[in-house]
PDB file of C-alpha atoms in Angstrom:
ATOM      1  CA  ASP A   6       6.461  -9.397   1.359  1.00  0.00           C
ATOM      2  CA  GLY A   7       9.672 -10.471  -0.365  1.00  0.00           C
ATOM      3  CA  GLY A   8      10.943 -13.959   0.136  1.00  0.00           C
ATOM      4  CA  ILE A   9       8.294 -15.315   2.487  1.00  0.00           C
ATOM      5  CA  THR A  10       5.337 -17.143   1.023  1.00  0.00           C
ATOM      6  CA  GLN A  11       2.256 -17.991   3.021  1.00  0.00           C
ATOM      7  CA  SER A  12      -0.477 -20.211   1.681  1.00  0.00           C
ATOM      8  CA  PRO A  13      -3.330 -20.355   1.326  1.00  0.00           C
ATOM      9  CA  LYS A  14      -4.416 -16.713   1.407  1.00  0.00           C
ATOM     10  CA  TYR A  15      -7.859 -17.715   2.698  1.00  0.00           C
ATOM     11  CA  LEU A  16      -8.747 -20.852   4.642  1.00  0.00           C
ATOM     12  CA  PHE A  17     -11.971 -22.158   6.097  1.00  0.00           C
ATOM     13  CA  ARG A  18     -12.131 -24.621   8.940  1.00  0.00           C
ATOM     14  CA  LYS A  19     -14.991 -26.857   9.895  1.00  0.00           C
ATOM     15  CA  GLU A  20     -15.683 -27.576  13.544  1.00  0.00           C
ATOM     16  CA  GLY A  21     -13.431 -30.333  14.889  1.00  0.00           C
ATOM     17  CA  GLN A  22     -11.039 -30.086  11.960  1.00  0.00           C
ATOM     18  CA  ASN A  23      -7.288 -29.502  12.056  1.00  0.00           C
ATOM     19  CA  VAL A  24      -5.918 -27.180   9.381  1.00  0.00           C
ATOM     20  CA  THR A  25      -2.328 -26.409   8.426  1.00  0.00           C
ATOM     21  CA  LEU A  26      -1.018 -23.051   7.284  1.00  0.00           C
ATOM     22  CA  SER A  27       2.106 -23.061   5.163  1.00  0.00           C
ATOM     23  CA  CYS A  28       5.066 -20.691   5.512  1.00  0.00           C
ATOM     24  CA  GLU A  29       8.112 -20.965   3.243  1.00  0.00           C
ATOM     25  CA  GLN A  30      11.084 -18.578   3.055  1.00  0.00           C
ATOM     26  CA  ASN A  31      13.988 -18.384   0.618  1.00  0.00           C
ATOM     27  CA  LEU A  32      15.903 -15.737   2.558  1.00  0.00           C
ATOM     28  CA  ASN A  33      18.157 -18.261   4.332  1.00  0.00           C
ATOM     29  CA  HIS A  34      16.964 -16.862   7.640  1.00  0.00           C
ATOM     30  CA  ASP A  35      17.517 -18.871  10.803  1.00  0.00           C
ATOM     31  CA  ALA A  36      14.575 -17.739  12.909  1.00  0.00           C
ATOM     32  CA  MET A  37      10.912 -17.991  12.013  1.00  0.00           C
ATOM     33  CA  TYR A  38       7.788 -16.822  13.815  1.00  0.00           C
ATOM     34  CA  TRP A  39       4.025 -17.249  13.776  1.00  0.00           C
ATOM     35  CA  TYR A  40       1.732 -14.455  14.928  1.00  0.00           C
ATOM     36  CA  ARG A  41      -1.992 -14.117  15.288  1.00  0.00           C
ATOM     37  CA  GLN A  42      -3.701 -10.792  14.567  1.00  0.00           C
ATOM     38  CA  ASP A  43      -7.306 -10.111  15.536  1.00  0.00           C
ATOM     39  CA  PRO A  44      -9.256  -7.187  14.014  1.00  0.00           C
ATOM     40  CA  GLY A  45      -7.893  -3.826  15.110  1.00  0.00           C
ATOM     41  CA  GLN A  46      -5.282  -5.487  17.294  1.00  0.00           C
ATOM     42  CA  GLY A  47      -1.549  -5.938  17.330  1.00  0.00           C
ATOM     43  CA  LEU A  48       0.329  -9.163  16.809  1.00  0.00           C
ATOM     44  CA  ARG A  49       0.482 -11.940  19.388  1.00  0.00           C
ATOM     45  CA  LEU A  50       3.238 -14.531  19.217  1.00  0.00           C
ATOM     46  CA  ILE A  51       2.113 -18.145  18.826  1.00  0.00           C
ATOM     47  CA  TYR A  52       5.360 -20.059  18.251  1.00  0.00           C
ATOM     48  CA  TYR A  53       8.886 -19.270  17.183  1.00  0.00           C
ATOM     49  CA  SER A  54      11.883 -21.260  16.015  1.00  0.00           C
ATOM     50  CA  GLN A  55      15.487 -20.124  16.134  1.00  0.00           C
ATOM     51  CA  ILE A  56      17.011 -23.156  14.408  1.00  0.00           C
ATOM     52  CA  VAL A  57      15.927 -26.285  12.589  1.00  0.00           C
ATOM     53  CA  ASN A  58      14.342 -28.989  14.758  1.00  0.00           C
ATOM     54  CA  ASP A  59      13.808 -26.564  17.613  1.00  0.00           C
ATOM     55  CA  PHE A  60      10.885 -24.326  18.497  1.00  0.00           C
ATOM     56  CA  GLN A  61       9.394 -22.609  21.542  1.00  0.00           C
ATOM     57  CA  LYS A  62       5.922 -21.601  22.612  1.00  0.00           C
ATOM     58  CA  GLY A  63       4.970 -17.964  22.425  1.00  0.00           C
ATOM     59  CA  ASP A  64       2.295 -16.168  24.382  1.00  0.00           C
ATOM     60  CA  ILE A  65      -0.755 -17.957  22.915  1.00  0.00           C
ATOM     61  CA  ALA A  66       0.431 -21.451  21.897  1.00  0.00           C
ATOM     62  CA  GLU A  67      -2.556 -23.405  23.205  1.00  0.00           C
ATOM     63  CA  GLY A  68      -4.480 -25.056  20.373  1.00  0.00           C
ATOM     64  CA  TYR A  69      -1.623 -24.693  17.892  1.00  0.00           C
ATOM     65  CA  SER A  70       1.309 -26.864  16.854  1.00  0.00           C
ATOM     66  CA  VAL A  71       4.344 -26.339  14.627  1.00  0.00           C
ATOM     67  CA  SER A  72       7.286 -28.206  13.142  1.00  0.00           C
ATOM     68  CA  ARG A  73      10.655 -27.053  11.815  1.00  0.00           C
ATOM     69  CA  GLU A  74      12.111 -29.944   9.832  1.00  0.00           C
ATOM     70  CA  LYS A  75      13.681 -27.685   7.217  1.00  0.00           C
ATOM     71  CA  LYS A  76      15.219 -24.241   7.485  1.00  0.00           C
ATOM     72  CA  GLU A  77      12.919 -22.956   4.747  1.00  0.00           C
ATOM     73  CA  SER A  78       9.632 -24.193   6.190  1.00  0.00           C
ATOM     74  CA  PHE A  79       7.667 -23.540   9.383  1.00  0.00           C
ATOM     75  CA  PRO A  80       4.085 -24.830   9.056  1.00  0.00           C
ATOM     76  CA  LEU A  81       1.461 -24.009  11.658  1.00  0.00           C
ATOM     77  CA  THR A  82      -1.375 -26.405  12.493  1.00  0.00           C
ATOM     78  CA  VAL A  83      -4.504 -24.975  14.048  1.00  0.00           C
ATOM     79  CA  THR A  84      -5.986 -27.872  15.957  1.00  0.00           C
ATOM     80  CA  SER A  85      -9.573 -28.542  16.971  1.00  0.00           C
ATOM     81  CA  ALA A  86      -8.531 -27.552  20.503  1.00  0.00           C
ATOM     82  CA  GLN A  87      -8.311 -23.924  19.366  1.00  0.00           C
ATOM     83  CA  LYS A  88     -11.905 -22.845  19.977  1.00  0.00           C
ATOM     84  CA  ASN A  89     -11.639 -19.378  18.484  1.00  0.00           C
ATOM     85  CA  PRO A  90      -9.373 -19.727  15.440  1.00  0.00           C
ATOM     86  CA  THR A  91     -10.857 -16.973  13.291  1.00  0.00           C
ATOM     87  CA  ALA A  92      -8.020 -14.490  12.777  1.00  0.00           C
ATOM     88  CA  PHE A  93      -5.312 -13.272  10.423  1.00  0.00           C
ATOM     89  CA  TYR A  94      -2.141 -15.346  10.747  1.00  0.00           C
ATOM     90  CA  LEU A  95       1.246 -13.894   9.898  1.00  0.00           C
ATOM     91  CA  CYS A  96       4.538 -15.703   9.447  1.00  0.00           C
ATOM     92  CA  ALA A  97       7.855 -13.879   9.746  1.00  0.00           C
ATOM     93  CA  SER A  98      11.539 -14.669   9.543  1.00  0.00           C
ATOM     94  CA  ARG A  99      14.705 -13.053  10.832  1.00  0.00           C
ATOM     95  CA  LYS A 100      18.349 -13.351   9.930  1.00  0.00           C
ATOM     96  CA  ALA A 101      20.633 -14.221  12.822  1.00  0.00           C
ATOM     97  CA  GLY A 102      22.290 -11.144  14.284  1.00  0.00           C
ATOM     98  CA  ALA A 103      20.078  -8.792  12.282  1.00  0.00           C
ATOM     99  CA  LYS A 104      18.913  -6.632  15.204  1.00  0.00           C
ATOM    100  CA  ASN A 105      15.662  -8.592  15.255  1.00  0.00           C
ATOM    101  CA  ILE A 106      14.257  -7.005  12.105  1.00  0.00           C
ATOM    102  CA  GLN A 107      11.550  -9.341  10.897  1.00  0.00           C
ATOM    103  CA  TYR A 108      10.307  -9.950   7.368  1.00  0.00           C
ATOM    104  CA  PHE A 109       6.675 -10.885   6.986  1.00  0.00           C
ATOM    105  CA  GLY A 110       4.585 -12.929   4.614  1.00  0.00           C
ATOM    106  CA  ALA A 111       1.280 -11.671   3.216  1.00  0.00           C
ATOM    107  CA  GLY A 112      -0.765 -13.593   5.758  1.00  0.00           C
ATOM    108  CA  THR A 113      -3.480 -16.231   5.836  1.00  0.00           C
ATOM    109  CA  ARG A 114      -7.008 -15.329   6.847  1.00  0.00           C
ATOM    110  CA  LEU A 115      -8.655 -18.240   8.655  1.00  0.00           C
ATOM    111  CA  SER A 116     -12.396 -18.411   9.166  1.00  0.00           C
ATOM    112  CA  VAL A 117     -14.658 -20.978  10.774  1.00  0.00           C
ATOM    113  CA  LEU A 118     -17.543 -22.426   8.764  1.00  0.00           C
TER     114      LEU A 118
ATOM    115  CA  SER B  13      -0.098  -7.354  28.515  1.00  0.00           C
ATOM    116  CA  GLN B  14       1.144  -5.395  25.554  1.00  0.00           C
ATOM    117  CA  GLN B  15       4.658  -4.043  25.829  1.00  0.00           C
ATOM    118  CA  GLY B  16       4.032  -1.291  23.308  1.00  0.00           C
ATOM    119  CA  GLU B  17       0.929   0.831  23.164  1.00  0.00           C
ATOM    120  CA  GLU B  18       0.350   3.304  20.378  1.00  0.00           C
ATOM    121  CA  ASP B  19      -1.486   6.582  20.601  1.00  0.00           C
ATOM    122  CA  PRO B  20      -3.741   7.612  18.976  1.00  0.00           C
ATOM    123  CA  GLN B  21      -5.550   4.459  17.939  1.00  0.00           C
ATOM    124  CA  ALA B  22      -6.684   6.194  14.747  1.00  0.00           C
ATOM    125  CA  LEU B  23      -5.646   9.359  12.931  1.00  0.00           C
ATOM    126  CA  SER B  24      -7.211  11.080   9.928  1.00  0.00           C
ATOM    127  CA  ILE B  25      -5.372  13.919   8.166  1.00  0.00           C
ATOM    128  CA  GLN B  26      -5.266  15.742   4.842  1.00  0.00           C
ATOM    129  CA  GLU B  27      -2.625  15.016   2.265  1.00  0.00           C
ATOM    130  CA  GLY B  28       0.402  17.235   2.832  1.00  0.00           C
ATOM    131  CA  GLU B  29      -0.040  17.426   6.607  1.00  0.00           C
ATOM    132  CA  ASN B  30       2.306  15.775   9.088  1.00  0.00           C
ATOM    133  CA  ALA B  31       1.263  12.707  11.049  1.00  0.00           C
ATOM    134  CA  THR B  32       2.603  11.952  14.513  1.00  0.00           C
ATOM    135  CA  MET B  33       2.148   8.646  16.285  1.00  0.00           C
ATOM    136  CA  ASN B  34       3.352   7.795  19.761  1.00  0.00           C
ATOM    137  CA  CYS B  35       4.363   4.559  21.398  1.00  0.00           C
ATOM    138  CA  SER B  36       4.876   3.759  25.070  1.00  0.00           C
ATOM    139  CA  TYR B  37       6.480   0.637  26.468  1.00  0.00           C
ATOM    140  CA  LYS B  38       7.026  -0.892  29.868  1.00  0.00           C
ATOM    141  CA  THR B  39      10.360  -2.667  30.224  1.00  0.00           C
ATOM    142  CA  SER B  40      13.919  -1.918  29.189  1.00  0.00           C
ATOM    143  CA  ILE B  41      14.650  -2.514  25.534  1.00  0.00           C
ATOM    144  CA  ASN B  42      17.533  -3.171  23.153  1.00  0.00           C
ATOM    145  CA  ASN B  43      15.866  -1.315  20.319  1.00  0.00           C
ATOM    146  CA  LEU B  44      12.517  -0.078  19.095  1.00  0.00           C
ATOM    147  CA  GLN B  45      11.186  -0.564  15.598  1.00  0.00           C
ATOM    148  CA  TRP B  46       8.326   0.821  13.560  1.00  0.00           C
ATOM    149  CA  TYR B  47       6.454  -1.285  11.028  1.00  0.00           C
ATOM    150  CA  ARG B  48       3.756  -0.470   8.531  1.00  0.00           C
ATOM    151  CA  GLN B  49       0.853  -2.716   7.533  1.00  0.00           C
ATOM    152  CA  ASN B  50      -1.375  -2.087   4.555  1.00  0.00           C
ATOM    153  CA  SER B  51      -4.877  -3.491   4.934  1.00  0.00           C
ATOM    154  CA  GLY B  52      -4.927  -7.272   4.746  1.00  0.00           C
ATOM    155  CA  ARG B  53      -1.177  -7.549   4.196  1.00  0.00           C
ATOM    156  CA  GLY B  54       1.934  -8.405   6.135  1.00  0.00           C
ATOM    157  CA  LEU B  55       4.044  -5.917   8.061  1.00  0.00           C
ATOM    158  CA  VAL B  56       6.938  -4.065   6.486  1.00  0.00           C
ATOM    159  CA  HIS B  57       9.846  -2.793   8.557  1.00  0.00           C
ATOM    160  CA  LEU B  58      10.291   0.990   8.372  1.00  0.00           C
ATOM    161  CA  ILE B  59      12.976   2.055  10.811  1.00  0.00           C
ATOM    162  CA  LEU B  60      14.889   0.875  13.882  1.00  0.00           C
ATOM    163  CA  ILE B  61      16.267   3.026  16.672  1.00  0.00           C
ATOM    164  CA  ARG B  62      18.679   1.639  19.223  1.00  0.00           C
ATOM    165  CA  SER B  63      18.274   2.266  22.947  1.00  0.00           C
ATOM    166  CA  ASN B  64      21.319   4.567  22.947  1.00  0.00           C
ATOM    167  CA  GLU B  65      19.967   6.731  20.105  1.00  0.00           C
ATOM    168  CA  ARG B  66      17.584   9.653  20.543  1.00  0.00           C
ATOM    169  CA  GLU B  67      16.554  10.465  16.997  1.00  0.00           C
ATOM    170  CA  LYS B  68      16.722   8.873  13.586  1.00  0.00           C
ATOM    171  CA  HIS B  69      15.628   9.913  10.102  1.00  0.00           C
ATOM    172  CA  SER B  70      14.757   7.965   6.981  1.00  0.00           C
ATOM    173  CA  GLY B  71      13.293   9.916   4.084  1.00  0.00           C
ATOM    174  CA  ARG B  72      10.023  11.468   5.307  1.00  0.00           C
ATOM    175  CA  LEU B  73      10.176   9.489   8.554  1.00  0.00           C
ATOM    176  CA  ARG B  74      11.545  10.820  11.825  1.00  0.00           C
ATOM    177  CA  VAL B  75      11.676   8.650  14.923  1.00  0.00           C
ATOM    178  CA  THR B  76      12.519   9.789  18.419  1.00  0.00           C
ATOM    179  CA  LEU B  77      13.179   7.693  21.498  1.00  0.00           C
ATOM    180  CA  ASP B  78      13.055   8.789  25.128  1.00  0.00           C
ATOM    181  CA  THR B  79      14.184   5.874  27.285  1.00  0.00           C
ATOM    182  CA  SER B  80      13.613   7.835  30.508  1.00  0.00           C
ATOM    183  CA  LYS B  81       9.928   8.127  29.610  1.00  0.00           C
ATOM    184  CA  LYS B  82       9.827   4.758  27.834  1.00  0.00           C
ATOM    185  CA  SER B  83       8.284   6.353  24.783  1.00  0.00           C
ATOM    186  CA  SER B  84       8.881   6.846  21.082  1.00  0.00           C
ATOM    187  CA  SER B  85       7.261   8.867  18.359  1.00  0.00           C
ATOM    188  CA  LEU B  86       7.023   8.423  14.601  1.00  0.00           C
ATOM    189  CA  LEU B  87       6.583  11.518  12.482  1.00  0.00           C
ATOM    190  CA  ILE B  88       5.617  11.241   8.819  1.00  0.00           C
ATOM    191  CA  THR B  89       6.109  14.564   7.071  1.00  0.00           C
ATOM    192  CA  ALA B  90       4.189  15.785   4.007  1.00  0.00           C
ATOM    193  CA  SER B  91       1.875  12.789   4.104  1.00  0.00           C
ATOM    194  CA  ARG B  92       0.473  11.195   0.975  1.00  0.00           C
ATOM    195  CA  ALA B  93      -2.657   9.142   0.363  1.00  0.00           C
ATOM    196  CA  ALA B  94      -0.347   6.157  -0.126  1.00  0.00           C
ATOM    197  CA  ASP B  95       0.740   6.489   3.519  1.00  0.00           C
ATOM    198  CA  THR B  96      -2.702   5.247   4.577  1.00  0.00           C
ATOM    199  CA  ALA B  97      -1.960   2.144   6.652  1.00  0.00           C
ATOM    200  CA  SER B  98      -1.589   0.886  10.203  1.00  0.00           C
ATOM    201  CA  TYR B  99       1.662   1.644  11.976  1.00  0.00           C
ATOM    202  CA  PHE B 100       3.036  -0.531  14.771  1.00  0.00           C
ATOM    203  CA  CYS B 101       5.847  -0.022  17.186  1.00  0.00           C
ATOM    204  CA  ALA B 102       7.752  -3.106  18.234  1.00  0.00           C
ATOM    205  CA  THR B 103      10.227  -3.512  21.041  1.00  0.00           C
ATOM    206  CA  GLN B 104      13.006  -6.018  21.367  1.00  0.00           C
ATOM    207  CA  VAL B 105      13.203  -6.792  25.038  1.00  0.00           C
ATOM    208  CA  ASN B 106      16.393  -7.684  26.885  1.00  0.00           C
ATOM    209  CA  THR B 107      15.783 -11.439  27.045  1.00  0.00           C
ATOM    210  CA  GLY B 108      18.325 -12.835  24.618  1.00  0.00           C
ATOM    211  CA  GLY B 109      17.343 -10.937  21.512  1.00  0.00           C
ATOM    212  CA  PHE B 110      14.785 -13.221  19.906  1.00  0.00           C
ATOM    213  CA  LYS B 111      11.479 -11.823  21.113  1.00  0.00           C
ATOM    214  CA  THR B 112       9.779  -8.789  19.630  1.00  0.00           C
ATOM    215  CA  ILE B 113       6.604  -7.407  21.166  1.00  0.00           C
ATOM    216  CA  PHE B 114       4.183  -5.468  18.983  1.00  0.00           C
ATOM    217  CA  GLY B 115       1.742  -2.788  20.034  1.00  0.00           C
ATOM    218  CA  ALA B 116      -1.874  -2.551  18.885  1.00  0.00           C
ATOM    219  CA  GLY B 117      -1.077  -0.005  16.186  1.00  0.00           C
ATOM    220  CA  THR B 118      -2.232   3.396  14.960  1.00  0.00           C
ATOM    221  CA  ARG B 119      -4.511   3.405  11.914  1.00  0.00           C
ATOM    222  CA  LEU B 120      -3.604   6.365   9.719  1.00  0.00           C
ATOM    223  CA  PHE B 121      -5.944   7.626   7.014  1.00  0.00           C
ATOM    224  CA  VAL B 122      -4.629  10.291   4.664  1.00  0.00           C
ATOM    225  CA  LYS B 123      -7.318  12.038   2.648  1.00  0.00           C
ATOM    226  CA  ALA B 124      -6.452  13.147  -0.870  1.00  0.00           C
TER     227      ALA B 124
END
């Protein structure tokens, strides 16, 4: 998982609560990504950021928000508007010009209480 | 809809056998990548093949790409129990280079 740290490993959300998942990288990568993975499924893109202070919606952005105030950090907030948040969330980063090879964190498993 | 779709969804083999996984995609690509995911962990990049390449090797891995059929295969030779994992193909589509689309994966189980 080298160089990308996701925390916490497990997270529980109560109904109506916003929760924030942390993603920090020390690889000096420009681009960062958030994916959602449901059991037995592939990865779906939530948000991505190519540079600091800029980010774009992915395929399933509704109910999520992000910020990119620092190059190293790309936190994801799962808002109360996301009605089915239970999933495995993966953060990844990519070096500019690196043929789009992505490096992943170990993931955060989010469950609803 | 998913750009990449792997086949089979699951594969169970004996240690020492070869494992072949296939991936099909829909639109033109810059490159195709294969990743591995151990249970409950993040993905790890295995190998990348460019759209102008037909075959690539890395250790016990062999990847082929047929752009006319929009398909790729990953062959793991002489499999080991430690190869047990899910394997995903991922395509970088021709939209500026930032977006990678992952398939649903093949779950490989290698029996010791």
